[in-house]
CSV table of C-alpha atoms in Angstrom, one decimal:
chain,number,residue,atom,x,y,z
A,1,MET,CA,-26.6,52.6,77.5
A,2,THR,CA,-25.8,50.0,80.2
A,3,LYS,CA,-26.3,46.4,78.8
A,4,SER,CA,-26.0,44.9,75.4
A,5,THR,CA,-26.8,42.1,74.2
A,6,HIS,CA,-23.8,41.6,71.8
A,7,SER,CA,-20.5,40.1,72.7
A,8,PRO,CA,-17.3,42.5,72.9
A,9,VAL,CA,-15.2,43.9,70.2
A,10,HIS,CA,-11.6,43.7,71.4
A,11,VAL,CA,-8.6,46.9,70.6
A,12,VAL,CA,-5.4,46.7,71.4
A,13,GLY,CA,-4.0,49.4,71.6
A,14,GLY,CA,-5.2,52.8,74.6
A,15,GLY,CA,-3.5,55.5,72.1
A,16,LEU,CA,-5.9,58.0,69.8
A,17,ALA,CA,-6.8,55.3,67.1
A,18,GLY,CA,-7.7,53.1,70.3
A,19,SER,CA,-8.9,55.4,71.9
A,20,GLU,CA,-11.6,57.0,69.4
A,21,ALA,CA,-12.1,52.8,68.1
A,22,SER,CA,-13.2,52.2,71.8
A,23,TRP,CA,-15.5,55.1,72.0
A,24,GLN,CA,-17.7,54.8,68.3
A,25,LEU,CA,-18.0,51.0,69.5
A,26,ALA,CA,-19.2,51.5,71.9
A,27,GLN,CA,-21.5,55.1,71.5
A,28,ALA,CA,-22.9,52.7,69.1
A,29,GLY,CA,-23.8,49.9,71.7
A,30,VAL,CA,-21.2,47.8,71.0
A,31,PRO,CA,-19.4,46.3,74.1
A,32,VAL,CA,-15.4,47.6,74.3
A,33,ILE,CA,-12.4,45.5,75.9
A,34,LEU,CA,-10.0,48.2,75.1
A,35,HIS,CA,-6.0,46.4,76.3
A,36,GLU,CA,-3.8,48.6,77.1
A,37,MET,CA,0.4,48.4,77.7
A,38,ARG,CA,1.5,51.3,79.5
A,39,GLY,CA,0.3,51.3,83.5
A,40,VAL,CA,2.4,47.3,83.0
A,41,ARG,CA,5.0,48.4,80.5
A,42,GLY,CA,6.2,52.0,79.4
A,43,THR,CA,7.6,52.3,75.9
A,44,ASP,CA,10.9,55.1,74.6
A,45,ALA,CA,8.8,57.0,73.9
A,46,HIS,CA,5.8,57.5,76.5
A,47,LYS,CA,5.5,59.0,79.5
A,48,GLY,CA,2.7,57.8,81.5
A,49,ASP,CA,-0.1,55.9,81.2
A,50,GLY,CA,-3.0,58.0,80.6
A,51,LEU,CA,-5.3,57.2,77.1
A,52,ALA,CA,-4.4,59.2,74.0
A,53,GLU,CA,-1.4,60.5,75.4
A,54,LEU,CA,0.6,62.8,73.2
A,55,VAL,CA,4.4,62.3,72.2
A,56,CYS,CA,5.4,64.7,70.6
A,57,SER,CA,3.6,68.1,69.8
A,58,ASN,CA,0.6,69.3,71.3
A,59,SER,CA,-0.7,70.8,67.9
A,60,PHE,CA,-3.6,68.9,65.7
A,61,ARG,CA,-2.4,71.4,63.1
A,62,SER,CA,-5.4,73.5,61.3
A,63,ASP,CA,-8.3,73.9,62.6
A,64,ASP,CA,-9.7,75.8,59.4
A,65,ALA,CA,-12.4,73.7,57.8
A,66,THR,CA,-12.9,76.1,53.7
A,67,ALA,CA,-9.9,75.2,52.9
A,68,ASN,CA,-7.0,73.4,54.9
A,69,ALA,CA,-7.6,69.5,54.8
A,70,VAL,CA,-6.4,69.0,58.7
A,71,GLY,CA,-8.9,71.5,59.2
A,72,VAL,CA,-11.3,69.8,57.0
A,73,ILE,CA,-10.6,66.5,58.9
A,74,HIS,CA,-11.6,68.0,62.0
A,75,ALA,CA,-15.1,69.6,61.3
A,76,GLU,CA,-15.6,65.6,59.4
A,77,MET,CA,-14.7,63.3,62.4
A,78,ARG,CA,-16.9,66.4,64.6
A,79,LEU,CA,-20.1,65.6,62.3
A,80,ALA,CA,-19.4,61.5,63.2
A,81,GLY,CA,-19.0,61.9,67.5
A,82,SER,CA,-14.9,62.3,67.1
A,83,LEU,CA,-14.2,62.1,71.3
A,84,ILE,CA,-10.6,62.8,70.5
A,85,MET,CA,-12.4,65.8,68.2
A,86,ALA,CA,-14.4,66.8,71.7
A,87,CYS,CA,-11.5,66.6,74.3
A,88,ALA,CA,-9.4,68.1,71.4
A,89,ASP,CA,-12.1,71.2,72.5
A,90,LYS,CA,-12.4,71.1,75.5
A,91,HIS,CA,-8.3,71.7,76.4
A,92,GLN,CA,-8.1,74.0,74.0
A,93,VAL,CA,-4.6,76.5,74.2
A,94,PRO,CA,-4.2,79.3,72.4
A,95,ALA,CA,-2.5,78.4,68.8
A,96,GLY,CA,-4.0,81.2,65.9
A,97,GLY,CA,-5.3,79.4,64.0
A,98,ALA,CA,-4.3,75.7,64.8
A,99,LEU,CA,-5.7,73.5,67.3
A,100,ALA,CA,-3.1,72.6,70.2
A,101,VAL,CA,-4.9,71.2,73.1
A,102,ASP,CA,-3.1,70.7,76.6
A,103,ARG,CA,-1.6,67.6,76.5
A,104,ASP,CA,-2.4,66.8,80.1
A,105,GLY,CA,-5.8,68.1,81.0
A,106,PHE,CA,-6.3,66.5,76.7
A,107,SER,CA,-5.0,62.8,78.2
A,108,ASP,CA,-7.5,63.1,81.3
A,109,ALA,CA,-10.4,64.1,79.8
A,110,VAL,CA,-10.1,61.4,77.0
A,111,THR,CA,-8.7,58.6,79.5
A,112,LYS,CA,-12.1,60.1,82.0
A,113,ALA,CA,-14.2,58.9,79.6
A,114,ILE,CA,-13.2,56.5,78.5
A,115,GLU,CA,-12.6,54.1,81.4
A,116,GLU,CA,-16.1,55.6,82.9
A,117,HIS,CA,-18.0,54.3,79.6
A,118,PRO,CA,-20.5,51.2,81.0
A,119,LEU,CA,-19.9,49.5,77.6
A,120,ILE,CA,-15.9,49.8,77.8
A,121,THR,CA,-13.6,47.9,80.5
A,122,VAL,CA,-10.0,49.4,79.6
A,123,VAL,CA,-6.9,45.8,80.9
A,124,ARG,CA,-3.8,47.0,81.9
A,125,GLU,CA,-1.8,44.1,79.9
A,126,GLU,CA,0.4,43.3,77.2
A,127,VAL,CA,-0.1,41.6,74.2
A,128,ALA,CA,1.9,40.0,72.5
A,129,GLY,CA,1.0,38.7,69.4
A,130,LEU,CA,-2.6,38.0,67.0
A,131,PRO,CA,-5.4,37.5,69.1
A,132,PRO,CA,-7.5,33.9,70.2
A,133,ALA,CA,-9.8,33.2,67.7
A,134,ASP,CA,-12.1,32.8,70.7
A,135,TRP,CA,-11.6,37.2,70.9
A,136,GLY,CA,-13.6,37.6,68.0
A,137,LEU,CA,-13.4,41.0,66.5
A,138,THR,CA,-10.7,43.0,67.1
A,139,ILE,CA,-8.6,45.8,66.2
A,140,PHE,CA,-5.4,47.0,66.2
A,141,ALA,CA,-4.7,50.3,67.1
A,142,THR,CA,-0.7,49.6,69.3
A,143,GLY,CA,0.4,52.7,66.6
A,144,PRO,CA,4.4,53.5,65.8
A,145,LEU,CA,6.5,51.8,68.3
A,146,THR,CA,4.3,48.6,67.8
A,147,SER,CA,5.9,45.5,70.4
A,148,ALA,CA,9.2,43.8,68.6
A,149,SER,CA,6.8,40.7,69.6
A,150,LEU,CA,3.5,41.6,68.7
A,151,ALA,CA,5.5,43.6,65.3
A,152,SER,CA,6.6,39.5,64.9
A,153,ALA,CA,4.1,38.0,64.9
A,154,ILE,CA,1.8,40.4,62.6
A,155,GLN,CA,5.5,39.6,60.5
A,156,ALA,CA,4.2,35.1,60.6
A,157,GLU,CA,0.4,36.7,59.6
A,158,THR,CA,1.0,38.1,56.7
A,159,GLY,CA,4.8,37.4,55.9
A,160,LYS,CA,8.3,39.1,55.9
A,161,ASP,CA,8.2,41.9,53.8
A,162,SER,CA,5.1,43.7,54.8
A,163,LEU,CA,6.0,45.5,58.1
A,164,ALA,CA,8.9,48.4,57.5
A,165,PHE,CA,10.3,49.5,61.0
A,166,PHE,CA,12.2,52.4,59.6
A,167,ASP,CA,10.5,54.6,57.5
A,168,ALA,CA,12.6,56.6,54.6
A,169,ILE,CA,10.2,59.3,52.6
A,170,ALA,CA,11.0,60.7,50.0
A,171,PRO,CA,9.0,64.9,49.7
A,172,ILE,CA,6.5,64.4,47.8
A,173,VAL,CA,5.0,68.0,46.1
A,174,HIS,CA,1.9,69.1,44.7
A,175,ARG,CA,1.5,68.2,41.0
A,176,ASP,CA,0.0,71.9,40.1
A,177,SER,CA,2.3,73.6,41.5
A,178,ILE,CA,5.3,72.1,39.1
A,179,ASP,CA,6.1,74.7,36.8
A,180,MET,CA,5.9,72.8,33.0
A,181,ASP,CA,7.7,75.9,31.8
A,182,ILE,CA,10.2,74.5,32.7
A,183,CYS,CA,10.1,70.4,33.3
A,184,TRP,CA,9.0,68.0,30.8
A,185,TYR,CA,7.6,64.9,30.7
A,186,GLN,CA,9.7,62.1,30.0
A,187,SER,CA,10.6,58.6,31.2
A,188,ARG,CA,14.6,57.7,31.1
A,189,TYR,CA,15.4,57.1,27.2
A,190,ASP,CA,11.5,57.0,26.4
A,191,LYS,CA,10.7,53.4,28.8
A,192,VAL,CA,7.3,52.3,28.2
A,193,GLY,CA,6.8,50.1,31.8
A,194,PRO,CA,3.2,48.5,33.0
A,195,GLY,CA,1.1,51.0,32.5
A,196,GLY,CA,3.2,53.8,31.2
A,197,ASN,CA,3.5,55.1,28.4
A,198,GLY,CA,6.8,56.9,27.9
A,199,LYS,CA,6.0,59.8,30.0
A,200,ASP,CA,6.0,58.7,33.3
A,201,TYR,CA,8.2,61.1,35.1
A,202,ILE,CA,8.0,64.9,35.3
A,203,ASN,CA,12.1,66.1,34.5
A,204,CYS,CA,13.5,69.3,35.8
A,205,PRO,CA,16.9,69.7,34.6
A,206,LEU,CA,19.9,71.4,36.5
A,207,ASP,CA,23.0,73.6,34.5
A,208,LYS,CA,26.4,73.1,36.6
A,209,GLU,CA,26.2,75.8,38.3
A,210,GLN,CA,22.9,74.8,39.3
A,211,TYR,CA,23.7,71.8,39.8
A,212,ASP,CA,27.1,72.2,42.2
A,213,ALA,CA,24.9,75.4,44.4
A,214,PHE,CA,22.5,72.2,45.4
A,215,VAL,CA,24.7,69.7,45.9
A,216,ASP,CA,27.0,72.9,48.4
A,217,ALA,CA,23.3,73.5,50.3
A,218,LEU,CA,22.3,69.7,50.8
A,219,ILE,CA,26.1,69.8,52.2
A,220,ALA,CA,25.6,73.2,54.6
A,221,GLY,CA,22.0,72.3,55.3
A,222,ASP,CA,20.5,71.8,58.9
A,223,THR,CA,20.0,67.6,59.9
A,224,VAL,CA,18.1,65.9,62.5
A,225,GLY,CA,19.6,63.3,64.1
A,226,PHE,CA,18.9,59.8,65.3
A,227,LYS,CA,17.1,59.9,68.6
A,228,GLU,CA,18.8,56.4,71.2
A,229,TRP,CA,16.7,54.5,70.3
A,230,GLU,CA,15.8,54.5,66.4
A,231,GLY,CA,19.5,53.4,65.8
A,232,THR,CA,21.1,54.4,62.4
A,233,PRO,CA,18.3,52.9,60.0
A,234,TYR,CA,20.2,53.2,56.4
A,235,PHE,CA,19.6,49.7,54.6
A,236,ASP,CA,19.1,48.5,51.1
A,237,GLY,CA,21.1,51.1,49.6
A,238,CYS,CA,19.1,54.1,51.1
A,239,LEU,CA,21.0,56.7,52.1
A,240,PRO,CA,20.1,59.9,52.4
A,241,ILE,CA,20.4,62.6,49.7
A,242,GLU,CA,22.5,64.8,52.0
A,243,VAL,CA,25.0,61.5,52.9
A,244,MET,CA,25.1,61.2,49.4
A,245,ALA,CA,26.2,64.4,48.1
A,246,GLU,CA,28.8,64.5,50.4
A,247,ARG,CA,30.5,60.9,49.3
A,248,GLY,CA,31.4,63.5,46.4
A,249,ARG,CA,30.2,65.4,44.4
A,250,GLU,CA,29.8,63.9,41.3
A,251,THR,CA,28.1,60.9,43.8
A,252,LEU,CA,23.9,62.6,43.0
A,253,ARG,CA,24.7,63.2,39.5
A,254,HIS,CA,25.1,58.9,38.7
A,255,GLY,CA,22.4,58.2,40.9
A,256,PRO,CA,19.8,60.1,41.6
A,257,MET,CA,19.6,63.3,39.5
A,258,LYS,CA,21.5,61.2,36.6
A,259,PRO,CA,20.5,63.4,32.9
A,260,MET,CA,21.2,59.8,30.9
A,261,GLY,CA,18.7,58.9,28.8
A,262,LEU,CA,16.7,62.1,28.9
A,263,THR,CA,15.8,65.0,26.0
A,264,ASN,CA,14.5,68.3,27.2
A,265,ALA,CA,11.2,69.0,25.3
A,266,HIS,CA,12.0,73.0,26.2
A,267,ASN,CA,15.3,73.4,24.9
A,268,PRO,CA,16.4,69.3,23.4
A,269,THR,CA,19.5,71.2,21.8
A,270,VAL,CA,21.5,71.2,25.8
A,271,LYS,CA,21.9,68.3,27.4
A,272,ALA,CA,20.9,69.2,31.4
A,273,TYR,CA,24.1,68.4,33.6
A,274,ALA,CA,21.5,66.6,35.9
A,275,VAL,CA,18.5,66.4,36.1
A,276,VAL,CA,15.5,65.2,39.6
A,277,GLN,CA,12.9,62.7,38.1
A,278,LEU,CA,9.4,62.7,40.1
A,279,ARG,CA,7.3,59.8,39.8
A,280,GLN,CA,3.3,60.2,40.5
A,281,ASP,CA,2.5,59.1,43.6
A,282,ASN,CA,-0.7,58.2,44.0
A,283,ALA,CA,-4.1,57.5,41.3
A,284,LEU,CA,-4.9,60.8,41.1
A,285,GLY,CA,-2.0,62.1,39.3
A,286,THR,CA,-2.2,65.5,42.0
A,287,LEU,CA,0.6,63.9,43.6
A,288,TYR,CA,4.4,63.1,42.3
A,289,ASN,CA,7.2,62.7,44.6
A,290,MET,CA,10.7,63.1,44.8
A,291,VAL,CA,12.3,60.2,43.2
A,292,GLY,CA,15.1,58.9,45.5
A,293,PHE,CA,15.3,62.2,47.7
A,294,GLN,CA,15.2,60.1,51.4
A,295,THR,CA,16.5,62.9,53.3
A,296,LYS,CA,17.4,63.7,57.0
A,297,LEU,CA,17.0,67.4,56.8
A,298,LYS,CA,15.3,69.4,58.3
A,299,TYR,CA,11.8,70.5,57.4
A,300,GLY,CA,12.3,74.3,57.2
A,301,ALA,CA,15.8,73.5,54.8
A,302,GLN,CA,14.6,70.6,53.1
A,303,ALA,CA,11.8,73.3,51.5
A,304,GLU,CA,14.5,75.8,50.8
A,305,ILE,CA,17.0,73.3,49.1
A,306,PHE,CA,14.5,71.6,47.4
A,307,ARG,CA,12.7,75.1,46.3
A,308,MET,CA,16.7,75.5,44.8
A,309,ILE,CA,15.3,72.9,41.6
A,310,PRO,CA,14.5,75.1,39.2
A,311,GLY,CA,10.4,74.0,38.4
A,312,LEU,CA,10.2,73.9,41.7
A,313,GLN,CA,11.2,77.3,42.9
A,314,ASN,CA,6.8,78.0,44.1
A,315,ALA,CA,6.2,74.2,44.8
A,316,GLU,CA,4.1,73.0,47.6
A,317,PHE,CA,5.0,69.7,49.2
A,318,ALA,CA,2.6,67.8,50.7
A,319,ARG,CA,5.0,65.6,52.6
A,320,LEU,CA,8.5,66.2,53.4
A,321,GLY,CA,11.0,63.9,53.6
A,322,GLY,CA,12.2,62.1,56.2
A,323,LEU,CA,13.7,58.5,57.9
A,324,HIS,CA,12.5,57.5,61.4
A,325,ARG,CA,11.7,54.2,63.1
A,326,ASN,CA,7.9,54.4,62.2
A,327,THR,CA,6.4,50.5,62.4
A,328,TYR,CA,3.2,50.1,59.4
A,329,ILE,CA,2.2,47.4,57.9
A,330,HIS,CA,2.0,48.1,53.4
A,331,SER,CA,-2.1,48.6,54.1
A,332,PRO,CA,-2.9,48.2,50.2
A,333,THR,CA,-1.9,44.1,50.1
A,334,LEU,CA,-2.7,43.4,52.9
A,335,LEU,CA,-6.5,45.3,54.3
A,336,ASP,CA,-9.4,45.3,52.8
A,337,HIS,CA,-11.4,48.8,52.2
A,338,THR,CA,-13.0,48.2,55.7
A,339,LEU,CA,-9.7,47.7,57.1
A,340,ARG,CA,-9.9,43.9,57.8
A,341,LEU,CA,-7.5,41.6,57.1
A,342,LYS,CA,-7.8,40.2,54.4
A,343,SER,CA,-5.8,37.1,55.2
A,344,ARG,CA,-7.8,37.1,59.1
A,345,PRO,CA,-10.7,39.2,58.4
A,346,THR,CA,-11.6,39.3,61.8
A,347,LEU,CA,-9.3,41.3,62.8
A,348,ARG,CA,-8.5,44.7,62.0
A,349,PHE,CA,-6.2,47.6,62.0
A,350,ALA,CA,-6.3,51.6,63.4
A,351,GLY,CA,-4.2,53.6,63.1
A,352,GLN,CA,-0.5,54.6,62.3
A,353,ILE,CA,0.5,51.6,61.7
A,354,THR,CA,-1.6,51.7,58.6
A,355,GLY,CA,0.0,54.3,56.7
A,356,CYS,CA,-1.2,57.2,58.9
A,357,GLU,CA,0.7,60.1,60.3
A,358,GLY,CA,0.0,62.5,62.7
A,359,TYR,CA,-2.0,62.5,65.5
A,360,VAL,CA,-5.5,63.7,64.2
A,361,GLU,CA,-5.4,61.5,60.8
A,362,SER,CA,-4.9,58.4,63.2
A,363,ALA,CA,-8.3,59.1,65.3
A,364,ALA,CA,-9.3,59.4,61.6
A,365,ILE,CA,-8.8,55.6,60.7
A,366,GLY,CA,-9.4,54.7,64.8
A,367,LEU,CA,-13.0,56.6,64.0
A,368,LEU,CA,-13.5,54.3,61.3
A,369,ALA,CA,-12.6,51.1,62.5
A,370,GLY,CA,-14.8,51.0,65.2
A,371,ARG,CA,-17.7,52.6,63.0
A,372,PHE,CA,-17.0,49.3,60.7
A,373,ALA,CA,-16.5,46.8,63.2
A,374,ALA,CA,-19.7,48.1,65.2
A,375,ALA,CA,-21.4,47.2,62.1
A,376,GLU,CA,-20.8,44.2,61.1
A,377,ARG,CA,-21.2,43.4,64.7
A,378,THR,CA,-25.0,44.7,64.7
A,379,GLY,CA,-25.6,43.2,61.6
A,380,HIS,CA,-25.9,46.6,59.5
A,381,GLU,CA,-24.4,47.1,56.5
A,382,ILE,CA,-21.3,48.6,56.3
A,383,SER,CA,-20.7,52.4,54.7
A,384,THR,CA,-17.4,54.0,54.1
A,385,PRO,CA,-17.4,57.6,52.9
A,386,PRO,CA,-16.9,59.1,49.9
A,387,ALA,CA,-14.2,59.2,48.8
A,388,THR,CA,-14.5,63.2,48.4
A,389,THR,CA,-14.3,63.4,52.2
A,390,ALA,CA,-11.0,63.8,53.5
A,391,LEU,CA,-12.3,60.4,56.0
A,392,GLY,CA,-12.5,58.5,53.0
A,393,SER,CA,-9.5,60.3,50.7
A,394,LEU,CA,-7.4,58.8,53.5
A,395,LEU,CA,-8.5,55.6,53.7
A,396,ASN,CA,-8.8,54.9,49.7
A,397,HIS,CA,-4.9,56.0,50.7
A,398,ILE,CA,-4.6,53.5,53.0
A,399,THR,CA,-6.6,51.0,51.2
A,400,GLY,CA,-5.3,50.9,48.0
A,401,GLY,CA,-4.7,55.6,45.8
A,402,HIS,CA,-0.9,54.1,45.9
A,403,LEU,CA,0.9,53.3,42.9
A,404,VAL,CA,3.2,50.6,42.3
A,405,SER,CA,6.5,51.2,40.9
A,406,GLU,CA,7.6,48.6,38.8
A,407,ASP,CA,10.7,49.3,37.5
A,408,GLU,CA,12.1,49.2,41.2
A,409,PRO,CA,10.1,45.7,42.6
A,410,GLY,CA,12.5,46.0,45.3
A,411,LYS,CA,11.7,49.5,47.0
A,412,ARG,CA,8.1,50.0,48.5
A,413,SER,CA,5.9,52.8,46.8
A,414,PHE,CA,4.0,52.6,50.1
A,415,GLN,CA,4.0,55.4,52.3
A,416,PRO,CA,2.4,56.8,55.3
A,417,MET,CA,0.9,59.7,54.7
A,418,ASN,CA,-1.3,62.8,56.4
A,419,ILE,CA,-4.6,63.9,55.6
A,420,ASN,CA,-3.8,67.0,52.6
A,421,PHE,CA,-5.4,68.2,49.4
A,422,GLY,CA,-3.3,65.8,46.8
A,423,LEU,CA,-5.7,62.6,47.9
A,424,PHE,CA,-8.6,63.7,47.6
A,425,PRO,CA,-10.5,63.6,43.6
A,426,GLU,CA,-10.0,66.7,41.4
A,427,LEU,CA,-13.3,68.8,40.8
A,428,GLU,CA,-15.1,68.2,38.3
A,429,PRO,CA,-14.6,70.3,34.9
A,430,GLY,CA,-15.7,73.9,34.9
A,431,SER,CA,-16.3,74.0,39.0
A,432,ILE,CA,-13.8,76.6,39.3
A,433,VAL,CA,-15.2,80.2,37.6
A,434,LYS,CA,-13.3,83.4,37.3
A,435,PRO,CA,-15.3,85.8,39.8
A,436,GLU,CA,-16.5,88.9,38.9
A,437,GLY,CA,-14.6,91.6,38.1
A,438,VAL,CA,-11.3,90.4,38.6
A,439,LYS,CA,-9.4,90.5,35.7
A,440,ARG,CA,-6.8,87.9,36.0
A,441,PHE,CA,-7.5,84.6,38.5
A,442,ARG,CA,-5.0,81.8,38.7
A,443,GLY,CA,-1.4,80.8,40.6
A,444,LYS,CA,-2.6,81.7,44.2
A,445,ASP,CA,-5.9,83.2,43.9
A,446,LYS,CA,-6.8,80.0,42.2
A,447,THR,CA,-5.1,77.3,44.2
A,448,ILE,CA,-7.0,78.6,47.1
A,449,MET,CA,-10.6,79.1,45.4
A,450,LYS,CA,-9.9,75.3,43.7
A,451,ARG,CA,-9.4,74.5,48.2
A,452,GLN,CA,-12.1,75.7,49.6
A,453,LEU,CA,-14.1,74.0,46.6
A,454,ILE,CA,-13.0,70.5,47.6
A,455,ALA,CA,-13.9,72.0,51.6
A,456,ARG,CA,-16.7,72.8,50.9
A,457,ARG,CA,-17.5,69.2,48.2
A,458,ALA,CA,-15.8,67.0,51.3
A,459,LEU,CA,-18.3,68.3,54.5
A,460,GLN,CA,-21.7,68.3,52.4
A,461,ASP,CA,-20.7,64.3,51.0
A,462,CYS,CA,-19.4,63.7,54.1
A,463,ALA,CA,-23.0,65.2,56.1
A,464,HIS,CA,-24.6,63.1,53.7
A,465,TRP,CA,-22.7,60.3,54.8
A,466,LEU,CA,-23.3,60.4,58.5
A,467,GLY,CA,-26.7,61.3,57.6
A,468,VAL,CA,-26.3,64.5,59.8
A,469,ASN,CA,-27.1,68.7,59.3
A,470,LEU,CA,-24.8,70.0,58.1
A,471,PRO,CA,-24.0,72.5,61.6
A,472,ALA,CA,-25.9,76.2,59.9
A,473,SER,CA,-22.5,77.3,61.6
A,474,ASP,CA,-20.0,76.5,59.6
A,475,ARG,CA,-22.5,76.3,56.6
A,476,ALA,CA,-22.2,79.6,56.7
A,477,ARG,CA,-18.2,79.5,57.3
A,478,VAL,CA,-17.1,77.8,53.8
A,479,GLU,CA,-19.9,79.8,51.9
A,480,VAL,CA,-18.9,83.4,53.1
A,481,SER,CA,-15.4,82.1,52.2
A,482,VAL,CA,-16.1,80.4,49.0
A,483,GLU,CA,-18.1,83.5,47.3
A,484,ALA,CA,-15.1,85.8,48.6
């Protein structure tokens, strides 16, 4: 594979997404020019100039493809010939059920593979703006720390409200972990908004004692500080929930926890002292976000404190809250289903700048962008992964799986997301069958089987999409786990 008749595709950014996109293109026989500014100009987060440098943790998280969404996307990426996964597997270090890597060995391996590929040319330079027309097909994978000059160029092309520089994130809860014997559906004052029916929120009631205990816990909770280069980006009245609590005991119940206009369906004669509302977060209805609950609390403190809320005592979080530097575009309105910029279809975006979070997710979107661009360059029909796969569900989230908040038009409803089972379509009715000899089959056991069935479906559908056979070991692993 030393020659190609195709003109090159340019990839901007040599992180996990850009490296993976370059690899997928080159493996498909398409020449690549990979532009990476490190080596010429550093960033506030990176330490070296190696490709795919891991700037935070060295963990790719769970490698369990039988019942964990992260493990499923690992397995799907391996099926697709992922360079990132191959190098991670080669440089794995002990981490229990997680896939953790020797960060230097991993980066060195990715760099070596990219630099030695005969169809990839690495150019060490900063790309300070959108590319000239003669570049043709280009993939931007510049990550959450996109340079100010490039960010300005993207904004000029897409509009001033298209780019977020700080990410105010409320926790997101799996719908099936909310106790509806305590909570109820209702919109405030039964308001019927566009596409709504007057029951568009899940409401969690608190009495005065519960509310006071909750406020005390918020004020006492451990928080994460801002890095020096982040500053303190409180904006648009988007204060962390714990900061609001510190401003007075009644602040929250006159703000995001106000009880007005709501009647407890389980106990209509008793008025709640405060109410936490959760709003549907994705089109599938499997995820709900905690309205107004952006926070700088540490993850452990968040889970403990938010489970004090009646109805959320067993809550499982698809993601926890945060407020941090994260440059990303409003992908659902700007990108088509193959990650092309609608206003300029020769440009694709990949990685965290599209609105995904995590090493694996970033690389996965790079993988898809590379495959899509390769198909386009070689004249083949672009085939997107089924929504039932981890790759497809993450792509769907980025390109349109969220809901627009009609009642809060000034707030961004699209937020970065890690892969999780809440992004997958529900199973067909009747898929979950109680095992023989089991008297009680609900709660945790039922949830585990549901996840196993979703994982099995995802791997089978991904293998079919790619036109490959699911390795016997992976297939057996899934089958045995489901049957167990």
